[in-house]
mmCIF file of C-alpha atoms and ligand atoms in Angstrom:
data_model
loop_
_atom_site.group_PDB
_atom_site.id
_atom_site.type_symbol
_atom_site.label_atom_id
_atom_site.label_comp_id
_atom_site.label_asym_id
_atom_site.label_seq_id
_atom_site.Cartn_x
_atom_site.Cartn_y
_atom_site.Cartn_z
ATOM 1 C CA MET E 310 -16.069 15.569 0.597
ATOM 2 C CA LYS E 311 -16.281 14.107 4.446
ATOM 3 C CA LYS E 312 -13.042 14.466 6.003
ATOM 4 C CA ILE E 313 -11.974 12.575 9.079
ATOM 5 C CA ARG E 314 -10.024 13.322 11.891
ATOM 6 C CA LEU E 315 -6.946 10.541 11.117
ATOM 7 C CA GLY E 316 -5.862 9.670 14.225
ATOM 8 C CA LYS E 317 -3.747 11.597 17.095
ATOM 9 C CA THR E 318 -1.672 13.396 14.633
ATOM 10 C CA GLY E 319 -5.778 15.685 14.051
ATOM 11 C CA LEU E 320 -5.099 15.839 9.923
ATOM 12 C CA MET E 321 -8.032 16.361 8.692
ATOM 13 C CA VAL E 322 -8.289 13.743 5.629
ATOM 14 C CA THR E 323 -10.849 13.089 3.540
ATOM 15 C CA GLU E 324 -12.879 9.342 4.151
ATOM 16 C CA LEU E 325 -11.331 8.336 0.031
ATOM 17 C CA GLY E 326 -7.677 9.328 -0.558
ATOM 18 C CA PHE E 327 -5.540 8.695 -3.517
ATOM 19 C CA GLY E 328 -2.319 6.055 -3.711
ATOM 20 C CA GLY E 329 0.634 7.151 -5.618
ATOM 21 C CA ILE E 330 1.212 3.676 -7.342
ATOM 22 C CA PRO E 331 -0.532 3.559 -11.043
ATOM 23 C CA ILE E 332 0.356 6.823 -12.253
ATOM 24 C CA MET E 333 3.884 5.142 -12.084
ATOM 25 C CA GLN E 334 2.957 3.988 -15.461
ATOM 26 C CA LEU E 335 1.191 7.741 -16.901
ATOM 27 C CA GLU E 336 3.404 9.994 -18.810
ATOM 28 C CA THR E 337 4.610 12.620 -16.674
ATOM 29 C CA ASN E 338 2.140 15.032 -17.659
ATOM 30 C CA ASP E 339 -1.169 12.897 -17.989
ATOM 31 C CA ALA E 340 -0.322 11.377 -13.668
ATOM 32 C CA ALA E 341 0.130 15.461 -13.330
ATOM 33 C CA GLU E 342 -3.304 16.228 -14.666
ATOM 34 C CA MET E 343 -4.282 12.811 -13.132
ATOM 35 C CA VAL E 344 -3.951 13.847 -9.973
ATOM 36 C CA ARG E 345 -5.253 17.320 -10.110
ATOM 37 C CA TYR E 346 -8.300 15.597 -11.035
ATOM 38 C CA CYS E 347 -8.871 13.788 -8.323
ATOM 39 C CA PHE E 348 -7.832 17.417 -6.125
ATOM 40 C CA ASP E 349 -10.685 19.505 -8.569
ATOM 41 C CA ARG E 350 -13.256 16.182 -7.308
ATOM 42 C CA GLY E 351 -12.781 16.975 -4.057
ATOM 43 C CA VAL E 352 -9.450 14.906 -2.326
ATOM 44 C CA THR E 353 -6.864 16.199 -0.698
ATOM 45 C CA PHE E 354 -5.492 13.556 0.930
ATOM 46 C CA PHE E 355 -1.943 11.906 -1.329
ATOM 47 C CA ASP E 356 0.103 8.996 -0.323
ATOM 48 C CA THR E 357 2.954 8.070 -2.345
ATOM 49 C CA ALA E 358 6.425 6.638 -1.322
ATOM 50 C CA ASN E 359 10.532 7.091 -2.854
ATOM 51 C CA MET E 360 10.099 3.809 -3.669
ATOM 52 C CA TYR E 361 7.167 4.427 -6.535
ATOM 53 C CA MET E 362 9.670 5.602 -8.783
ATOM 54 C CA ASP E 363 8.485 8.914 -10.216
ATOM 55 C CA SER E 364 5.372 9.414 -8.493
ATOM 56 C CA GLU E 365 6.321 11.751 -5.616
ATOM 57 C CA GLY E 366 7.390 14.387 -8.753
ATOM 58 C CA LYS E 367 4.250 13.909 -10.572
ATOM 59 C CA ILE E 368 1.984 14.358 -7.138
ATOM 60 C CA GLY E 369 4.928 17.544 -6.361
ATOM 61 C CA GLN E 370 4.364 19.351 -10.355
ATOM 62 C CA ALA E 371 0.213 18.597 -9.056
ATOM 63 C CA LEU E 372 -0.255 19.824 -6.376
ATOM 64 C CA GLU E 373 2.402 22.348 -6.119
ATOM 65 C CA GLY E 374 -0.084 25.101 -6.538
ATOM 66 C CA VAL E 375 -2.184 24.239 -4.217
ATOM 67 C CA ARG E 376 -0.186 22.637 -1.397
ATOM 68 C CA ASP E 377 -1.246 24.962 1.802
ATOM 69 C CA GLN E 378 -4.817 23.156 0.765
ATOM 70 C CA VAL E 379 -3.872 18.849 0.773
ATOM 71 C CA ILE E 380 -1.895 16.765 3.358
ATOM 72 C CA ILE E 381 0.242 14.662 1.367
ATOM 73 C CA ALA E 382 1.966 10.822 3.017
ATOM 74 C CA THR E 383 5.417 9.125 1.389
ATOM 75 C CA LYS E 384 7.500 6.156 2.943
ATOM 76 C CA SER E 385 10.921 5.381 2.765
ATOM 77 C CA THR E 386 12.263 2.177 2.606
ATOM 78 C CA GLU E 387 15.659 3.143 4.340
ATOM 79 C CA ARG E 388 16.281 1.627 8.162
ATOM 80 C CA SER E 389 19.469 3.411 8.730
ATOM 81 C CA LYS E 390 19.904 7.177 10.126
ATOM 82 C CA GLU E 391 21.778 8.383 6.666
ATOM 83 C CA ARG E 392 19.312 6.874 4.489
ATOM 84 C CA ALA E 393 16.817 8.033 5.336
ATOM 85 C CA ALA E 394 18.174 11.507 5.835
ATOM 86 C CA GLY E 395 18.896 11.345 2.246
ATOM 87 C CA HIS E 396 15.349 9.717 0.891
ATOM 88 C CA ILE E 397 13.854 12.696 3.445
ATOM 89 C CA ALA E 398 15.327 15.747 1.764
ATOM 90 C CA ASN E 399 14.731 14.478 -2.208
ATOM 91 C CA SER E 400 11.179 13.302 -1.141
ATOM 92 C CA LEU E 401 11.134 17.021 -0.295
ATOM 93 C CA LYS E 402 12.443 17.938 -3.797
ATOM 94 C CA GLN E 403 10.475 15.844 -5.465
ATOM 95 C CA LEU E 404 7.438 16.833 -3.398
ATOM 96 C CA ARG E 405 8.431 20.753 -4.374
ATOM 97 C CA THR E 406 8.039 21.175 -1.090
ATOM 98 C CA ASP E 407 8.960 22.306 2.706
ATOM 99 C CA TYR E 408 7.457 19.593 4.762
ATOM 100 C CA ILE E 409 5.833 16.288 4.172
ATOM 101 C CA ASP E 410 2.338 16.051 6.335
ATOM 102 C CA LEU E 411 3.135 12.384 7.050
ATOM 103 C CA PHE E 412 6.749 10.786 6.921
ATOM 104 C CA GLN E 413 6.179 6.389 7.359
ATOM 105 C CA PHE E 414 7.961 4.071 8.162
ATOM 106 C CA HIS E 415 7.819 1.527 4.474
ATOM 107 C CA ASN E 416 7.543 -2.486 4.826
ATOM 108 C CA LEU E 417 8.124 -2.501 8.463
ATOM 109 C CA SER E 418 7.385 -6.354 8.155
ATOM 110 C CA GLU E 419 10.040 -8.267 9.955
ATOM 111 C CA GLU E 420 10.838 -7.851 13.300
ATOM 112 C CA SER E 421 14.651 -6.424 12.376
ATOM 113 C CA ASP E 422 12.857 -4.159 10.302
ATOM 114 C CA LEU E 423 11.769 -2.343 13.421
ATOM 115 C CA GLU E 424 15.124 -3.351 15.793
ATOM 116 C CA THR E 425 16.802 -1.624 13.326
ATOM 117 C CA VAL E 426 14.979 1.580 12.740
ATOM 118 C CA LEU E 427 15.194 1.971 16.869
ATOM 119 C CA ALA E 428 18.420 1.608 17.073
ATOM 120 C CA PRO E 429 20.859 4.363 17.568
ATOM 121 C CA GLY E 430 21.747 5.594 13.941
ATOM 122 C CA GLY E 431 18.218 3.944 12.847
ATOM 123 C CA ALA E 432 15.895 6.023 10.462
ATOM 124 C CA MET E 433 13.834 7.233 13.412
ATOM 125 C CA GLU E 434 16.982 9.358 14.124
ATOM 126 C CA ALA E 435 15.922 11.268 11.014
ATOM 127 C CA ALA E 436 12.650 10.974 11.214
ATOM 128 C CA MET E 437 12.833 13.171 14.489
ATOM 129 C CA GLU E 438 15.566 15.244 13.588
ATOM 130 C CA ALA E 439 13.273 15.930 9.934
ATOM 131 C CA LYS E 440 10.541 16.689 12.379
ATOM 132 C CA GLY E 441 12.541 19.011 14.488
ATOM 133 C CA LYS E 442 13.262 21.217 11.595
ATOM 134 C CA GLY E 443 9.801 21.245 10.911
ATOM 135 C CA HIS E 444 10.521 18.544 7.575
ATOM 136 C CA ILE E 445 8.420 16.528 8.735
ATOM 137 C CA ARG E 446 4.978 16.787 10.639
ATOM 138 C CA HIS E 447 3.678 13.372 11.908
ATOM 139 C CA ILE E 448 5.513 9.551 11.847
ATOM 140 C CA GLY E 449 3.824 6.634 10.655
ATOM 141 C CA PHE E 450 4.467 3.926 9.321
ATOM 142 C CA SER E 451 3.597 1.173 7.125
ATOM 143 C CA ALA E 452 3.497 -2.966 6.773
ATOM 144 C CA HIS E 453 2.132 -6.871 5.358
ATOM 145 C CA ASN E 454 2.225 -8.915 8.379
ATOM 146 C CA LYS E 455 0.255 -8.410 11.625
ATOM 147 C CA ASP E 456 2.332 -9.288 13.453
ATOM 148 C CA THR E 457 4.700 -7.118 13.684
ATOM 149 C CA ALA E 458 2.717 -4.390 13.048
ATOM 150 C CA LEU E 459 1.450 -5.218 16.805
ATOM 151 C CA LYS E 460 3.938 -4.606 17.619
ATOM 152 C CA VAL E 461 5.670 -1.417 16.113
ATOM 153 C CA VAL E 462 1.639 0.183 17.058
ATOM 154 C CA GLN E 463 2.685 -0.935 20.799
ATOM 155 C CA THR E 464 5.798 1.106 20.698
ATOM 156 C CA GLY E 465 3.807 3.707 21.170
ATOM 157 C CA LEU E 466 5.880 5.483 18.298
ATOM 158 C CA PHE E 467 3.494 5.942 15.512
ATOM 159 C CA GLU E 468 1.338 7.746 14.993
ATOM 160 C CA THR E 469 -0.044 6.080 12.114
ATOM 161 C CA ILE E 470 -0.360 2.398 9.837
ATOM 162 C CA GLN E 471 -1.113 1.768 6.388
ATOM 163 C CA PHE E 472 -2.118 -2.164 6.369
ATOM 164 C CA PRO E 473 -3.970 -3.816 3.527
ATOM 165 C CA PHE E 474 -7.559 -3.868 4.398
ATOM 166 C CA ASN E 475 -9.669 -5.358 2.082
ATOM 167 C CA PHE E 476 -12.885 -7.689 2.121
ATOM 168 C CA VAL E 477 -10.735 -10.199 0.781
ATOM 169 C CA GLU E 478 -7.666 -9.739 3.857
ATOM 170 C CA THR E 479 -9.673 -8.479 7.283
ATOM 171 C CA GLN E 480 -7.071 -10.031 9.732
ATOM 172 C CA ALA E 481 -6.634 -6.110 10.812
ATOM 173 C CA LEU E 482 -10.226 -6.210 12.454
ATOM 174 C CA GLU E 483 -8.751 -9.107 14.639
ATOM 175 C CA ALA E 484 -6.476 -6.999 16.882
ATOM 176 C CA LEU E 485 -4.273 -4.636 14.728
ATOM 177 C CA TYR E 486 -7.230 -1.980 14.054
ATOM 178 C CA PRO E 487 -8.238 -2.042 17.815
ATOM 179 C CA ALA E 488 -4.638 -2.211 19.184
ATOM 180 C CA ALA E 489 -3.851 1.385 16.979
ATOM 181 C CA LEU E 490 -7.095 2.924 17.706
ATOM 182 C CA GLU E 491 -6.747 2.023 21.586
ATOM 183 C CA LYS E 492 -3.302 4.363 20.860
ATOM 184 C CA ASP E 493 -4.935 6.377 18.649
ATOM 185 C CA MET E 494 -3.719 6.254 16.056
ATOM 186 C CA GLY E 495 -4.873 7.542 11.814
ATOM 187 C CA ILE E 496 -5.344 3.847 9.600
ATOM 188 C CA ILE E 497 -4.824 3.977 6.231
ATOM 189 C CA ALA E 498 -6.340 1.206 4.361
ATOM 190 C CA MET E 499 -3.823 0.115 1.328
ATOM 191 C CA LYS E 500 -5.111 -1.703 -0.623
ATOM 192 C CA PRO E 501 -8.062 -1.292 -1.149
ATOM 193 C CA LEU E 502 -9.278 -2.831 -3.996
ATOM 194 C CA GLY E 503 -6.343 -5.897 -3.478
ATOM 195 C CA GLY E 504 -3.599 -4.301 -4.904
ATOM 196 C CA GLY E 505 -5.793 -4.645 -8.661
ATOM 197 C CA MET E 506 -6.696 -7.899 -8.194
ATOM 198 C CA LEU E 507 -10.876 -6.212 -7.195
ATOM 199 C CA GLU E 508 -12.435 -5.917 -9.640
ATOM 200 C CA ARG E 509 -15.608 -5.093 -8.047
ATOM 201 C CA ALA E 510 -14.708 -1.523 -7.314
ATOM 202 C CA ASP E 511 -19.054 -1.054 -5.398
ATOM 203 C CA LEU E 512 -18.102 -4.212 -3.185
ATOM 204 C CA CYS E 513 -14.526 -3.126 -2.069
ATOM 205 C CA PHE E 514 -16.027 0.010 -0.969
ATOM 206 C CA LYS E 515 -19.145 -0.513 0.087
ATOM 207 C CA PHE E 516 -16.819 -2.568 2.109
ATOM 208 C CA LEU E 517 -14.870 0.076 2.825
ATOM 209 C CA GLN E 518 -17.679 1.866 4.256
ATOM 210 C CA GLN E 519 -18.858 0.003 7.276
ATOM 211 C CA HIS E 520 -15.386 1.168 8.691
ATOM 212 C CA PRO E 521 -15.023 4.633 8.641
ATOM 213 C CA GLN E 522 -12.098 5.104 10.742
ATOM 214 C CA VAL E 523 -9.711 3.558 8.411
ATOM 215 C CA ILE E 524 -9.084 6.341 4.787
ATOM 216 C CA PRO E 525 -8.334 3.462 1.617
ATOM 217 C CA ILE E 526 -6.801 4.985 -0.844
ATOM 218 C CA PRO E 527 -6.941 3.576 -3.808
ATOM 219 C CA GLY E 528 -4.434 3.493 -6.455
ATOM 220 C CA VAL E 529 -6.255 5.041 -9.870
ATOM 221 C CA SER E 530 -4.897 6.059 -13.373
ATOM 222 C CA ASN E 531 -7.312 7.205 -14.910
ATOM 223 C CA LYS E 532 -10.389 9.205 -14.031
ATOM 224 C CA GLU E 533 -13.595 6.861 -15.364
ATOM 225 C CA GLU E 534 -11.737 4.172 -12.678
ATOM 226 C CA PHE E 535 -11.527 7.655 -10.103
ATOM 227 C CA ASP E 536 -15.196 8.579 -11.314
ATOM 228 C CA GLN E 537 -16.823 5.280 -11.078
ATOM 229 C CA ILE E 538 -15.703 5.061 -7.036
ATOM 230 C CA MET E 539 -16.038 8.586 -5.900
ATOM 231 C CA ALA E 540 -20.135 8.074 -7.595
ATOM 232 C CA LEU E 541 -19.546 5.731 -4.350
ATOM 233 C CA TYR E 542 -18.820 8.144 -1.730
ATOM 234 C CA GLU E 543 -21.369 10.926 -2.894
ATOM 235 C CA THR E 544 -24.369 8.685 -2.829
ATOM 236 C CA PRO E 545 -23.328 5.687 -0.272
ATOM 237 C CA GLN E 546 -25.223 2.254 -1.180
ATOM 238 C CA PRO E 547 -25.607 -0.250 1.559
ATOM 239 C CA LEU E 548 -24.525 -4.071 1.321
ATOM 240 C CA THR E 549 -27.102 -5.897 0.391
ATOM 241 C CA ASP E 550 -27.753 -9.568 1.177
ATOM 242 C CA GLN E 551 -26.903 -10.339 -2.424
ATOM 243 C CA ASP E 552 -23.682 -8.156 -2.209
ATOM 244 C CA ARG E 553 -22.149 -10.156 1.258
ATOM 245 C CA GLN E 554 -22.709 -13.037 -1.096
ATOM 246 C CA ASP E 555 -21.349 -11.872 -3.841
ATOM 247 C CA MET E 556 -18.023 -10.563 -1.186
ATOM 248 C CA GLU E 557 -18.365 -14.643 -0.195
ATOM 249 C CA ARG E 558 -18.141 -16.184 -3.328
ATOM 250 C CA ILE E 559 -15.207 -13.929 -4.057
ATOM 251 C CA ARG E 560 -13.367 -14.562 -1.337
ATOM 252 C CA GLU E 561 -13.700 -18.532 -1.940
ATOM 253 C CA GLN E 562 -12.757 -17.972 -5.072
ATOM 254 C CA LEU E 563 -9.608 -16.166 -4.593
ATOM 255 C CA GLY E 564 -8.631 -17.998 -1.362
ATOM 256 C CA ASP E 565 -6.399 -19.778 -3.004
ATOM 257 C CA SER E 566 -4.739 -18.289 -5.427
ATOM 258 C CA PHE E 567 -4.440 -15.073 -3.618
ATOM 259 C CA CYS E 568 -1.380 -14.005 -1.738
ATOM 260 C CA ARG E 569 -1.241 -11.580 1.183
ATOM 261 C CA ARG E 570 2.268 -10.603 0.948
ATOM 262 C CA CYS E 571 1.625 -11.423 4.938
ATOM 263 C CA GLY E 572 5.532 -13.018 4.941
ATOM 264 C CA TYR E 573 4.800 -15.575 7.263
ATOM 265 C CA CYS E 574 6.199 -18.058 4.769
ATOM 266 C CA LEU E 575 9.981 -16.235 4.650
ATOM 267 C CA PRO E 576 12.961 -17.242 5.093
ATOM 268 C CA CYS E 577 13.359 -19.164 2.392
ATOM 269 C CA PRO E 578 16.534 -21.494 2.891
ATOM 270 C CA GLN E 579 17.491 -20.395 -1.111
ATOM 271 C CA GLY E 580 16.300 -16.956 -0.893
ATOM 272 C CA VAL E 581 13.673 -16.794 -2.939
ATOM 273 C CA MET E 582 11.866 -13.659 -2.990
ATOM 274 C CA ILE E 583 8.685 -15.390 -2.419
ATOM 275 C CA ARG E 584 6.261 -12.673 -1.344
ATOM 276 C CA GLU E 585 8.081 -10.853 -4.125
ATOM 277 C CA ALA E 586 8.321 -13.254 -6.871
ATOM 278 C CA GLN E 587 4.280 -13.447 -5.821
ATOM 279 C CA MET E 588 3.132 -9.776 -6.662
ATOM 280 C CA PHE E 589 3.683 -10.119 -10.151
ATOM 281 C CA PRO E 590 0.206 -10.462 -11.313
ATOM 282 C CA ALA E 591 -0.974 -7.483 -9.498
ATOM 283 C CA ILE E 592 2.271 -4.947 -10.308
ATOM 284 C CA MET E 593 2.008 -6.221 -13.895
ATOM 285 C CA LYS E 594 -1.505 -4.390 -13.617
ATOM 286 C CA ARG E 595 -0.379 -1.493 -12.418
ATOM 287 C CA MET E 596 2.867 -0.873 -14.138
ATOM 288 C CA THR E 597 4.042 -0.839 -17.550
ATOM 289 C CA PRO E 598 5.813 -3.836 -19.313
ATOM 290 C CA GLY E 599 8.508 -2.592 -19.127
ATOM 291 C CA GLN E 600 8.332 -1.379 -15.893
ATOM 292 C CA THR E 601 7.590 -4.601 -15.095
ATOM 293 C CA VAL E 602 10.053 -5.899 -16.330
ATOM 294 C CA ALA E 603 12.889 -3.544 -14.810
ATOM 295 C CA PHE E 604 11.640 -4.043 -10.596
ATOM 296 C CA LEU E 605 10.746 -6.893 -10.626
ATOM 297 C CA LYS E 606 13.783 -8.264 -12.634
ATOM 298 C CA SER E 607 16.250 -9.404 -9.977
ATOM 299 C CA VAL E 608 13.272 -10.515 -7.576
ATOM 300 C CA ILE E 609 12.136 -13.255 -10.669
ATOM 301 C CA ALA E 610 15.942 -14.201 -10.358
ATOM 302 C CA THR E 611 15.521 -15.812 -6.723
ATOM 303 C CA VAL E 612 12.465 -18.023 -8.310
ATOM 304 C CA ASP E 613 15.137 -20.185 -10.515
ATOM 305 C CA GLU E 614 16.991 -21.386 -6.830
ATOM 306 C CA CYS E 615 13.474 -23.608 -5.693
ATOM 307 C CA ILE E 616 14.741 -26.884 -4.997
ATOM 308 C CA GLU E 617 10.872 -27.455 -3.715
ATOM 309 C CA CYS E 618 11.920 -27.880 0.159
ATOM 310 C CA GLY E 619 8.185 -27.572 0.612
ATOM 311 C CA GLU E 620 9.203 -25.058 4.129
ATOM 312 C CA CYS E 621 7.237 -22.226 3.142
ATOM 313 C CA GLU E 622 3.888 -24.013 1.810
ATOM 314 C CA GLU E 623 3.637 -25.569 5.643
ATOM 315 C CA LYS E 624 4.428 -21.813 6.813
ATOM 316 C CA CYS E 625 1.813 -20.722 4.867
ATOM 317 C CA PRO E 626 -1.688 -19.639 6.928
ATOM 318 C CA TYR E 627 -3.481 -19.803 3.266
ATOM 319 C CA ASN E 628 -1.998 -22.808 1.949
ATOM 320 C CA LEU E 629 -1.207 -21.371 -1.119
ATOM 321 C CA PRO E 630 1.149 -23.563 -3.688
ATOM 322 C CA ILE E 631 3.722 -21.257 -3.332
ATOM 323 C CA VAL E 632 5.878 -23.706 -5.528
ATOM 324 C CA GLU E 633 3.331 -23.964 -8.374
ATOM 325 C CA MET E 634 2.494 -20.129 -8.159
ATOM 326 C CA ILE E 635 5.910 -18.900 -7.909
ATOM 327 C CA ARG E 636 7.319 -20.888 -11.219
ATOM 328 C CA ARG E 637 3.997 -19.910 -12.660
ATOM 329 C CA HIS E 638 5.197 -16.429 -12.720
ATOM 330 C CA ALA E 639 8.314 -16.500 -13.142
ATOM 331 C CA GLU E 640 7.081 -17.721 -16.382
ATOM 332 C CA GLY E 641 4.704 -15.235 -17.256
ATOM 333 C CA PHE E 642 7.875 -12.139 -15.590
ATOM 334 C CA ARG E 643 9.880 -14.367 -18.805
ATOM 335 C CA GLU E 644 7.374 -14.398 -21.531
ATOM 336 C CA LEU E 645 6.362 -10.716 -20.534
ATOM 337 C CA GLU E 646 10.159 -9.426 -20.583
ATOM 338 C CA ALA E 647 10.734 -11.359 -24.557
ATOM 339 C CA SER E 648 8.283 -9.278 -25.245
ATOM 340 C CA LEU E 649 9.761 -6.714 -25.253
ATOM 341 C CA GLY E 650 12.659 -7.613 -27.467
HETATM 342 S S1 SF4 Y 1478 2.688 -16.738 0.056
HETATM 343 FE FE1 SF4 Y 1478 1.496 -17.363 1.906
HETATM 344 S S2 SF4 Y 1478 2.735 -16.468 3.553
HETATM 345 FE FE2 SF4 Y 1478 3.742 -15.992 2.045
HETATM 346 S S3 SF4 Y 1478 2.893 -13.954 1.191
HETATM 347 FE FE3 SF4 Y 1478 2.222 -14.453 0.509
HETATM 348 S S4 SF4 Y 1478 0.318 -15.336 1.765
HETATM 349 FE FE4 SF4 Y 1478 1.853 -14.793 3.169
HETATM 350 S S1 SF4 Y 1479 9.762 -24.640 -1.175
HETATM 351 FE FE1 SF4 Y 1479 10.838 -23.992 -2.951
HETATM 352 S S2 SF4 Y 1479 10.724 -21.266 -2.088
HETATM 353 FE FE2 SF4 Y 1479 9.590 -22.557 -0.910
HETATM 354 S S3 SF4 Y 1479 11.138 -22.978 1.222
HETATM 355 FE FE3 SF4 Y 1479 11.752 -24.708 -0.757
HETATM 356 S S4 SF4 Y 1479 13.261 -23.428 -1.442
HETATM 357 FE FE4 SF4 Y 1479 11.766 -21.366 -0.759
#
């Protein structure tokens, strides 16, 4: 498979990477087999995160024997030096390795996240110390909010950016990706399939292939899904007029029901975790019912605090009917919870 230079990290990564979310729902050995299957078919770039439950451990098990042939990226949501150092140590253990190729600060989506990470005693100190010891080779970040992400890019302190990118979520093309490229950062596309919400893989990857400097890391949980994507890389197909029309139609259909997780609606004066509650349909597709309930229980509880003040809907750039959506998700969540008995 073709390899692409991941910006100034100098790492050469396969043009198609592997996202570590969906393997959470697989049994350990099945997950490791899935990871290994992708490696055997040519993928050598694997992305996971400390918060993806046992994903790191499964990837570690699968790749232990071929560590020198793969690039492993992980992430931590911790913002303090002490806690981030704990996460790094745990990632090394779970991944069964003595170095992480790319360590990313997970979801720097609010300016306060960036400030805390960079402040004395912040997580950047832990990352720099780990880098000094050779436990981390490169440092990047992920985010969902383009304005905050642009500020993070402009610090010049990060070597890669991971941001949602698919044919429905294209906002990074305006200013964010050009700024990142100017700083010679590596660009990783999270949610190339819209977090499981876009069903036409052919359209998704034909679109992404128009942007070869952006490395997609689709999450796959079965071989057929992976083979379908892989075929689009083995025999790339041009975007046709029909494809463009189909993409436009899907964009329009999803326009008023697709949360981009940008966080512009926040903060909610009642403390409703809007962005996380909006993730319910995508999480349900990516996790088992039990995992979904465990993951979102405390989030969905905040939806009950909504007083329908409408502040969030005024701020949402996509004019989403947020109140109706989060109430519907809460209802779906409770049905799912009840089905578990
Ligand atoms: S509801 Fe709107 S503003 Fe809030 S995260 Fe989703 S898309 Fe962004
Ligand atoms: S409408 Fe509900 S969720 Fe939105 S800001 Fe008001 S209280 Fe928060």
